Amino acid sequence: MSTPKRLAAALVSASLWVDPAQAAPEGPELGRPATPQEIAAQDINVFPDGSGLPPGQGTVAAGKALYASRCAGCHGPQGVGGSAEELAGGSPPNSPHPDRTLGAYWPYATTVFDYVRRAMPIDAPRSLDDNQVYAVTAYLLHLNGLLGAQATLDAKTLAAIKMPNRDGFQRVWPEHP
């Protein structure tokens, strides 16, 4: 065998031999497995039909006070005019200038609760208890003309609200009306 062929054979042999002790691990070995309690704490989904809504309740009045202290700085005092997304008013999706506000665009009131509980306020997500989330959700629905000023929201009343754009989306989960 010529020297170049021997060199090529040696390189191929060397590249095929891997020391098991030096083999790459299956993953980056970051973190640790989540405990069942940690997994349960993350399982807070609320579905369009209201399944997953926790016990509790909140009033529009309580939501107004909480909104003023925790939400108005970004969304404006009436859900309009802040640096973040507008939450109230707006034109429906089939209008010439559609908006993506809660009252004009959002298909399910229950998922407003889910979003607020999961992601708001932006500086401290998941810091509101369930009664506070019901209250803020009630106030947001009130700002959009979907609840009266004296209304109280709980799992039953929230799931019963039909949003104006409920039928404006194609259903991803047809088993959840």
JSON list of C-alpha atoms in Angstrom, two decimals:
[
{"chain": "A", "resi": 1, "resn": "MET", "atom": "CA", "xyz": [0.00, 0.00, 0.00]},
{"chain": "A", "resi": 2, "resn": "SER", "atom": "CA", "xyz": [1.38, 3.39, -0.92]},
{"chain": "A", "resi": 3, "resn": "THR", "atom": "CA", "xyz": [2.02, 6.01, 1.74]},
{"chain": "A", "resi": 4, "resn": "PRO", "atom": "CA", "xyz": [-0.93, 8.27, 0.75]},
{"chain": "A", "resi": 5, "resn": "LYS", "atom": "CA", "xyz": [-3.28, 5.24, 0.81]},
{"chain": "A", "resi": 6, "resn": "ARG", "atom": "CA", "xyz": [-1.92, 4.19, 4.23]},
{"chain": "A", "resi": 7, "resn": "LEU", "atom": "CA", "xyz": [-2.41, 7.72, 5.53]},
{"chain": "A", "resi": 8, "resn": "ALA", "atom": "CA", "xyz": [-5.99, 7.82, 4.21]},
{"chain": "A", "resi": 9, "resn": "ALA", "atom": "CA", "xyz": [-6.77, 4.40, 5.74]},
{"chain": "A", "resi": 10, "resn": "ALA", "atom": "CA", "xyz": [-5.31, 5.52, 9.10]},
{"chain": "A", "resi": 11, "resn": "LEU", "atom": "CA", "xyz": [-7.43, 8.71, 9.07]},
{"chain": "A", "resi": 12, "resn": "VAL", "atom": "CA", "xyz": [-10.61, 6.76, 8.26]},
{"chain": "A", "resi": 13, "resn": "SER", "atom": "CA", "xyz": [-9.87, 4.24, 11.03]},
{"chain": "A", "resi": 14, "resn": "ALA", "atom": "CA", "xyz": [-9.16, 7.00, 13.53]},
{"chain": "A", "resi": 15, "resn": "SER", "atom": "CA", "xyz": [-12.37, 8.85, 12.65]},
{"chain": "A", "resi": 16, "resn": "LEU", "atom": "CA", "xyz": [-14.48, 5.72, 13.17]},
{"chain": "A", "resi": 17, "resn": "TRP", "atom": "CA", "xyz": [-13.10, 4.92, 16.61]},
{"chain": "A", "resi": 18, "resn": "VAL", "atom": "CA", "xyz": [-14.90, 6.77, 19.40]},
{"chain": "A", "resi": 19, "resn": "ASP", "atom": "CA", "xyz": [-14.06, 6.37, 23.04]},
{"chain": "A", "resi": 20, "resn": "PRO", "atom": "CA", "xyz": [-17.39, 5.74, 24.86]},
{"chain": "A", "resi": 21, "resn": "ALA", "atom": "CA", "xyz": [-16.17, 7.88, 27.74]},
{"chain": "A", "resi": 22, "resn": "GLN", "atom": "CA", "xyz": [-15.81, 10.81, 25.34]},
{"chain": "A", "resi": 23, "resn": "ALA", "atom": "CA", "xyz": [-19.12, 10.32, 23.49]},
{"chain": "A", "resi": 24, "resn": "ALA", "atom": "CA", "xyz": [-21.41, 13.32, 23.48]},
{"chain": "A", "resi": 25, "resn": "PRO", "atom": "CA", "xyz": [-24.18, 13.19, 26.12]},
{"chain": "A", "resi": 26, "resn": "GLU", "atom": "CA", "xyz": [-27.80, 12.85, 24.97]},
{"chain": "A", "resi": 27, "resn": "GLY", "atom": "CA", "xyz": [-28.60, 16.43, 25.84]},
{"chain": "A", "resi": 28, "resn": "PRO", "atom": "CA", "xyz": [-26.92, 19.56, 27.07]},
{"chain": "A", "resi": 29, "resn": "GLU", "atom": "CA", "xyz": [-27.32, 18.35, 30.67]},
{"chain": "A", "resi": 30, "resn": "LEU", "atom": "CA", "xyz": [-28.89, 21.61, 31.76]},
{"chain": "A", "resi": 31, "resn": "GLY", "atom": "CA", "xyz": [-31.41, 21.87, 34.58]},
{"chain": "A", "resi": 32, "resn": "ARG", "atom": "CA", "xyz": [-33.18, 18.93, 36.22]},
{"chain": "A", "resi": 33, "resn": "PRO", "atom": "CA", "xyz": [-36.41, 17.03, 35.66]},
{"chain": "A", "resi": 34, "resn": "ALA", "atom": "CA", "xyz": [-39.49, 18.89, 36.86]},
{"chain": "A", "resi": 35, "resn": "THR", "atom": "CA", "xyz": [-41.29, 17.52, 39.91]},
{"chain": "A", "resi": 36, "resn": "PRO", "atom": "CA", "xyz": [-44.97, 16.53, 39.67]},
{"chain": "A", "resi": 37, "resn": "GLN", "atom": "CA", "xyz": [-45.79, 19.59, 41.81]},
{"chain": "A", "resi": 38, "resn": "GLU", "atom": "CA", "xyz": [-43.94, 21.90, 39.41]},
{"chain": "A", "resi": 39, "resn": "ILE", "atom": "CA", "xyz": [-45.74, 20.36, 36.44]},
{"chain": "A", "resi": 40, "resn": "ALA", "atom": "CA", "xyz": [-49.10, 20.76, 38.21]},
{"chain": "A", "resi": 41, "resn": "ALA", "atom": "CA", "xyz": [-48.33, 24.42, 38.92]},
{"chain": "A", "resi": 42, "resn": "GLN", "atom": "CA", "xyz": [-47.83, 25.02, 35.18]},
{"chain": "A", "resi": 43, "resn": "ASP", "atom": "CA", "xyz": [-51.05, 23.22, 34.20]},
{"chain": "A", "resi": 44, "resn": "ILE", "atom": "CA", "xyz": [-53.34, 26.24, 34.40]},
{"chain": "A", "resi": 45, "resn": "ASN", "atom": "CA", "xyz": [-55.00, 26.10, 30.98]},
{"chain": "A", "resi": 46, "resn": "VAL", "atom": "CA", "xyz": [-58.47, 27.56, 30.62]},
{"chain": "A", "resi": 47, "resn": "PHE", "atom": "CA", "xyz": [-60.28, 26.45, 27.50]},
{"chain": "A", "resi": 48, "resn": "PRO", "atom": "CA", "xyz": [-62.92, 28.26, 25.45]},
{"chain": "A", "resi": 49, "resn": "ASP", "atom": "CA", "xyz": [-65.76, 26.30, 27.07]},
{"chain": "A", "resi": 50, "resn": "GLY", "atom": "CA", "xyz": [-64.58, 27.38, 30.53]},
{"chain": "A", "resi": 51, "resn": "SER", "atom": "CA", "xyz": [-63.02, 24.10, 31.54]},
{"chain": "A", "resi": 52, "resn": "GLY", "atom": "CA", "xyz": [-60.04, 24.82, 33.74]},
{"chain": "A", "resi": 53, "resn": "LEU", "atom": "CA", "xyz": [-61.53, 27.95, 35.31]},
{"chain": "A", "resi": 54, "resn": "PRO", "atom": "CA", "xyz": [-60.74, 27.98, 39.04]},
{"chain": "A", "resi": 55, "resn": "PRO", "atom": "CA", "xyz": [-63.15, 28.76, 41.88]},
{"chain": "A", "resi": 56, "resn": "GLY", "atom": "CA", "xyz": [-63.41, 32.42, 42.82]},
{"chain": "A", "resi": 57, "resn": "GLN", "atom": "CA", "xyz": [-65.07, 35.61, 41.70]},
{"chain": "A", "resi": 58, "resn": "GLY", "atom": "CA", "xyz": [-64.42, 39.26, 41.03]},
{"chain": "A", "resi": 59, "resn": "THR", "atom": "CA", "xyz": [-66.47, 42.40, 40.47]},
{"chain": "A", "resi": 60, "resn": "VAL", "atom": "CA", "xyz": [-66.16, 45.11, 37.86]},
{"chain": "A", "resi": 61, "resn": "ALA", "atom": "CA", "xyz": [-65.55, 47.64, 40.67]},
{"chain": "A", "resi": 62, "resn": "ALA", "atom": "CA", "xyz": [-62.68, 45.62, 42.16]},
{"chain": "A", "resi": 63, "resn": "GLY", "atom": "CA", "xyz": [-61.27, 45.10, 38.68]},
{"chain": "A", "resi": 64, "resn": "LYS", "atom": "CA", "xyz": [-61.41, 48.83, 37.96]},
{"chain": "A", "resi": 65, "resn": "ALA", "atom": "CA", "xyz": [-59.29, 49.61, 41.04]},
{"chain": "A", "resi": 66, "resn": "LEU", "atom": "CA", "xyz": [-56.82, 46.85, 40.26]},
{"chain": "A", "resi": 67, "resn": "TYR", "atom": "CA", "xyz": [-56.65, 47.82, 36.61]},
{"chain": "A", "resi": 68, "resn": "ALA", "atom": "CA", "xyz": [-55.89, 51.44, 37.56]},
{"chain": "A", "resi": 69, "resn": "SER", "atom": "CA", "xyz": [-52.97, 50.38, 39.74]},
{"chain": "A", "resi": 70, "resn": "ARG", "atom": "CA", "xyz": [-51.50, 47.55, 37.65]},
{"chain": "A", "resi": 71, "resn": "CYS", "atom": "CA", "xyz": [-52.64, 47.87, 34.01]},
{"chain": "A", "resi": 72, "resn": "ALA", "atom": "CA", "xyz": [-53.49, 51.47, 33.09]},
{"chain": "A", "resi": 73, "resn": "GLY", "atom": "CA", "xyz": [-49.82, 52.51, 32.91]},
{"chain": "A", "resi": 74, "resn": "CYS", "atom": "CA", "xyz": [-49.39, 50.36, 29.79]},
{"chain": "A", "resi": 75, "resn": "HIS", "atom": "CA", "xyz": [-52.92, 50.07, 28.37]},
{"chain": "A", "resi": 76, "resn": "GLY", "atom": "CA", "xyz": [-54.32, 53.52, 29.19]},
{"chain": "A", "resi": 77, "resn": "PRO", "atom": "CA", "xyz": [-56.91, 54.37, 31.86]},
{"chain": "A", "resi": 78, "resn": "GLN", "atom": "CA", "xyz": [-59.83, 53.07, 29.78]},
{"chain": "A", "resi": 79, "resn": "GLY", "atom": "CA", "xyz": [-58.01, 50.34, 27.86]},
{"chain": "A", "resi": 80, "resn": "VAL", "atom": "CA", "xyz": [-56.99, 52.81, 25.15]},
{"chain": "A", "resi": 81, "resn": "GLY", "atom": "CA", "xyz": [-54.11, 55.20, 24.69]},
{"chain": "A", "resi": 82, "resn": "GLY", "atom": "CA", "xyz": [-51.23, 53.45, 26.44]},
{"chain": "A", "resi": 83, "resn": "SER", "atom": "CA", "xyz": [-47.97, 52.15, 25.03]},
{"chain": "A", "resi": 84, "resn": "ALA", "atom": "CA", "xyz": [-49.26, 48.55, 24.95]},
{"chain": "A", "resi": 85, "resn": "GLU", "atom": "CA", "xyz": [-52.08, 46.99, 22.93]},
{"chain": "A", "resi": 86, "resn": "GLU", "atom": "CA", "xyz": [-55.45, 48.65, 23.10]},
{"chain": "A", "resi": 87, "resn": "LEU", "atom": "CA", "xyz": [-57.92, 46.52, 25.01]},
{"chain": "A", "resi": 88, "resn": "ALA", "atom": "CA", "xyz": [-61.23, 48.27, 24.47]},
{"chain": "A", "resi": 89, "resn": "GLY", "atom": "CA", "xyz": [-63.32, 49.58, 21.63]},
{"chain": "A", "resi": 90, "resn": "GLY", "atom": "CA", "xyz": [-62.26, 49.18, 18.05]},
{"chain": "A", "resi": 91, "resn": "SER", "atom": "CA", "xyz": [-63.80, 48.06, 14.81]},
{"chain": "A", "resi": 92, "resn": "PRO", "atom": "CA", "xyz": [-64.69, 44.40, 14.14]},
{"chain": "A", "resi": 93, "resn": "PRO", "atom": "CA", "xyz": [-62.58, 42.20, 11.83]},
{"chain": "A", "resi": 94, "resn": "ASN", "atom": "CA", "xyz": [-64.98, 42.55, 8.90]},
{"chain": "A", "resi": 95, "resn": "SER", "atom": "CA", "xyz": [-64.82, 46.36, 8.96]},
{"chain": "A", "resi": 96, "resn": "PRO", "atom": "CA", "xyz": [-62.60, 48.47, 6.69]},
{"chain": "A", "resi": 97, "resn": "HIS", "atom": "CA", "xyz": [-60.19, 49.22, 9.57]},
{"chain": "A", "resi": 98, "resn": "PRO", "atom": "CA", "xyz": [-60.32, 46.21, 11.93]},
{"chain": "A", "resi": 99, "resn": "ASP", "atom": "CA", "xyz": [-58.83, 46.30, 15.44]},
{"chain": "A", "resi": 100, "resn": "ARG", "atom": "CA", "xyz": [-57.63, 43.47, 17.63]},
{"chain": "A", "resi": 101, "resn": "THR", "atom": "CA", "xyz": [-59.16, 44.68, 20.88]},
{"chain": "A", "resi": 102, "resn": "LEU", "atom": "CA", "xyz": [-60.91, 42.31, 23.26]},
{"chain": "A", "resi": 103, "resn": "GLY", "atom": "CA", "xyz": [-64.41, 43.40, 22.30]},
{"chain": "A", "resi": 104, "resn": "ALA", "atom": "CA", "xyz": [-63.80, 43.47, 18.57]},
{"chain": "A", "resi": 105, "resn": "TYR", "atom": "CA", "xyz": [-61.47, 40.53, 18.01]},
{"chain": "A", "resi": 106, "resn": "TRP", "atom": "CA", "xyz": [-61.19, 38.13, 20.97]},
{"chain": "A", "resi": 107, "resn": "PRO", "atom": "CA", "xyz": [-63.38, 35.03, 20.41]},
{"chain": "A", "resi": 108, "resn": "TYR", "atom": "CA", "xyz": [-63.78, 33.69, 24.00]},
{"chain": "A", "resi": 109, "resn": "ALA", "atom": "CA", "xyz": [-64.09, 35.55, 27.29]},
{"chain": "A", "resi": 110, "resn": "THR", "atom": "CA", "xyz": [-62.65, 32.56, 29.16]},
{"chain": "A", "resi": 111, "resn": "THR", "atom": "CA", "xyz": [-59.35, 32.90, 27.35]},
{"chain": "A", "resi": 112, "resn": "VAL", "atom": "CA", "xyz": [-59.09, 36.53, 28.47]},
{"chain": "A", "resi": 113, "resn": "PHE", "atom": "CA", "xyz": [-58.97, 35.11, 32.00]},
{"chain": "A", "resi": 114, "resn": "ASP", "atom": "CA", "xyz": [-56.33, 32.57, 30.92]},
{"chain": "A", "resi": 115, "resn": "TYR", "atom": "CA", "xyz": [-54.17, 35.24, 29.32]},
{"chain": "A", "resi": 116, "resn": "VAL", "atom": "CA", "xyz": [-54.40, 37.70, 32.21]},
{"chain": "A", "resi": 117, "resn": "ARG", "atom": "CA", "xyz": [-53.66, 35.00, 34.77]},
{"chain": "A", "resi": 118, "resn": "ARG", "atom": "CA", "xyz": [-50.73, 33.61, 32.80]},
{"chain": "A", "resi": 119, "resn": "ALA", "atom": "CA", "xyz": [-49.06, 36.76, 31.45]},
{"chain": "A", "resi": 120, "resn": "MET", "atom": "CA", "xyz": [-50.16, 39.89, 33.28]},
{"chain": "A", "resi": 121, "resn": "PRO", "atom": "CA", "xyz": [-49.15, 42.28, 34.66]},
{"chain": "A", "resi": 122, "resn": "ILE", "atom": "CA", "xyz": [-46.17, 42.39, 32.38]},
{"chain": "A", "resi": 123, "resn": "ASP", "atom": "CA", "xyz": [-43.74, 43.19, 35.19]},
{"chain": "A", "resi": 124, "resn": "ALA", "atom": "CA", "xyz": [-45.00, 40.35, 37.42]},
{"chain": "A", "resi": 125, "resn": "PRO", "atom": "CA", "xyz": [-46.81, 37.61, 35.48]},
{"chain": "A", "resi": 126, "resn": "ARG", "atom": "CA", "xyz": [-48.85, 35.16, 37.57]},
{"chain": "A", "resi": 127, "resn": "SER", "atom": "CA", "xyz": [-48.75, 37.50, 40.56]},
{"chain": "A", "resi": 128, "resn": "LEU", "atom": "CA", "xyz": [-52.54, 38.03, 40.66]},
{"chain": "A", "resi": 129, "resn": "ASP", "atom": "CA", "xyz": [-54.67, 35.56, 42.61]},
{"chain": "A", "resi": 130, "resn": "ASP", "atom": "CA", "xyz": [-57.71, 34.01, 40.95]},
{"chain": "A", "resi": 131, "resn": "ASN", "atom": "CA", "xyz": [-60.16, 36.52, 42.47]},
{"chain": "A", "resi": 132, "resn": "GLN", "atom": "CA", "xyz": [-58.05, 39.40, 41.16]},
{"chain": "A", "resi": 133, "resn": "VAL", "atom": "CA", "xyz": [-57.92, 37.82, 37.70]},
{"chain": "A", "resi": 134, "resn": "TYR", "atom": "CA", "xyz": [-61.72, 37.46, 37.71]},
{"chain": "A", "resi": 135, "resn": "ALA", "atom": "CA", "xyz": [-61.98, 41.12, 38.73]},
{"chain": "A", "resi": 136, "resn": "VAL", "atom": "CA", "xyz": [-59.61, 42.42, 36.03]},
{"chain": "A", "resi": 137, "resn": "THR", "atom": "CA", "xyz": [-61.33, 40.24, 33.43]},
{"chain": "A", "resi": 138, "resn": "ALA", "atom": "CA", "xyz": [-64.70, 41.63, 34.55]},
{"chain": "A", "resi": 139, "resn": "TYR", "atom": "CA", "xyz": [-63.45, 45.18, 34.21]},
{"chain": "A", "resi": 140, "resn": "LEU", "atom": "CA", "xyz": [-61.97, 44.51, 30.76]},
{"chain": "A", "resi": 141, "resn": "LEU", "atom": "CA", "xyz": [-65.26, 43.02, 29.61]},
{"chain": "A", "resi": 142, "resn": "HIS", "atom": "CA", "xyz": [-67.05, 46.03, 31.09]},
{"chain": "A", "resi": 143, "resn": "LEU", "atom": "CA", "xyz": [-64.78, 48.41, 29.15]},
{"chain": "A", "resi": 144, "resn": "ASN", "atom": "CA", "xyz": [-65.89, 46.59, 26.01]},
{"chain": "A", "resi": 145, "resn": "GLY", "atom": "CA", "xyz": [-69.58, 46.89, 26.82]},
{"chain": "A", "resi": 146, "resn": "LEU", "atom": "CA", "xyz": [-69.99, 43.18, 27.58]},
{"chain": "A", "resi": 147, "resn": "LEU", "atom": "CA", "xyz": [-70.70, 43.47, 31.33]},
{"chain": "A", "resi": 148, "resn": "GLY", "atom": "CA", "xyz": [-72.58, 46.00, 33.41]},
{"chain": "A", "resi": 149, "resn": "ALA", "atom": "CA", "xyz": [-70.88, 48.13, 36.05]},
{"chain": "A", "resi": 150, "resn": "GLN", "atom": "CA", "xyz": [-72.42, 46.08, 38.88]},
{"chain": "A", "resi": 151, "resn": "ALA", "atom": "CA", "xyz": [-71.51, 42.66, 37.47]},
{"chain": "A", "resi": 152, "resn": "THR", "atom": "CA", "xyz": [-69.69, 39.90, 39.30]},
{"chain": "A", "resi": 153, "resn": "LEU", "atom": "CA", "xyz": [-67.77, 37.33, 37.32]},
{"chain": "A", "resi": 154, "resn": "ASP", "atom": "CA", "xyz": [-67.11, 33.70, 38.26]},
{"chain": "A", "resi": 155, "resn": "ALA", "atom": "CA", "xyz": [-66.52, 30.48, 36.34]},
{"chain": "A", "resi": 156, "resn": "LYS", "atom": "CA", "xyz": [-70.18, 30.05, 35.42]},
{"chain": "A", "resi": 157, "resn": "THR", "atom": "CA", "xyz": [-70.89, 33.65, 34.34]},
{"chain": "A", "resi": 158, "resn": "LEU", "atom": "CA", "xyz": [-67.59, 34.01, 32.49]},
{"chain": "A", "resi": 159, "resn": "ALA", "atom": "CA", "xyz": [-68.15, 30.84, 30.45]},
{"chain": "A", "resi": 160, "resn": "ALA", "atom": "CA", "xyz": [-71.64, 32.08, 29.51]},
{"chain": "A", "resi": 161, "resn": "ILE", "atom": "CA", "xyz": [-70.43, 35.30, 27.85]},
{"chain": "A", "resi": 162, "resn": "LYS", "atom": "CA", "xyz": [-70.55, 35.20, 24.07]},
{"chain": "A", "resi": 163, "resn": "MET", "atom": "CA", "xyz": [-67.94, 37.48, 22.58]},
{"chain": "A", "resi": 164, "resn": "PRO", "atom": "CA", "xyz": [-68.94, 39.45, 19.45]},
{"chain": "A", "resi": 165, "resn": "ASN", "atom": "CA", "xyz": [-66.26, 37.75, 17.34]},
{"chain": "A", "resi": 166, "resn": "ARG", "atom": "CA", "xyz": [-66.81, 34.21, 18.62]},
{"chain": "A", "resi": 167, "resn": "ASP", "atom": "CA", "xyz": [-67.71, 32.93, 15.17]},
{"chain": "A", "resi": 168, "resn": "GLY", "atom": "CA", "xyz": [-64.99, 34.91, 13.42]},
{"chain": "A", "resi": 169, "resn": "PHE", "atom": "CA", "xyz": [-62.37, 32.15, 13.73]},
{"chain": "A", "resi": 170, "resn": "GLN", "atom": "CA", "xyz": [-61.99, 28.66, 12.37]},
{"chain": "A", "resi": 171, "resn": "ARG", "atom": "CA", "xyz": [-62.16, 26.16, 15.25]},
{"chain": "A", "resi": 172, "resn": "VAL", "atom": "CA", "xyz": [-58.95, 24.38, 16.12]},
{"chain": "A", "resi": 173, "resn": "TRP", "atom": "CA", "xyz": [-60.61, 22.18, 18.76]},
{"chain": "A", "resi": 174, "resn": "PRO", "atom": "CA", "xyz": [-64.10, 21.43, 17.42]},
{"chain": "A", "resi": 175, "resn": "GLU", "atom": "CA", "xyz": [-64.85, 19.38, 20.54]},
{"chain": "A", "resi": 176, "resn": "HIS", "atom": "CA", "xyz": [-64.73, 22.63, 22.57]},
{"chain": "A", "resi": 177, "resn": "PRO", "atom": "CA", "xyz": [-67.69, 24.79, 21.44]}
]
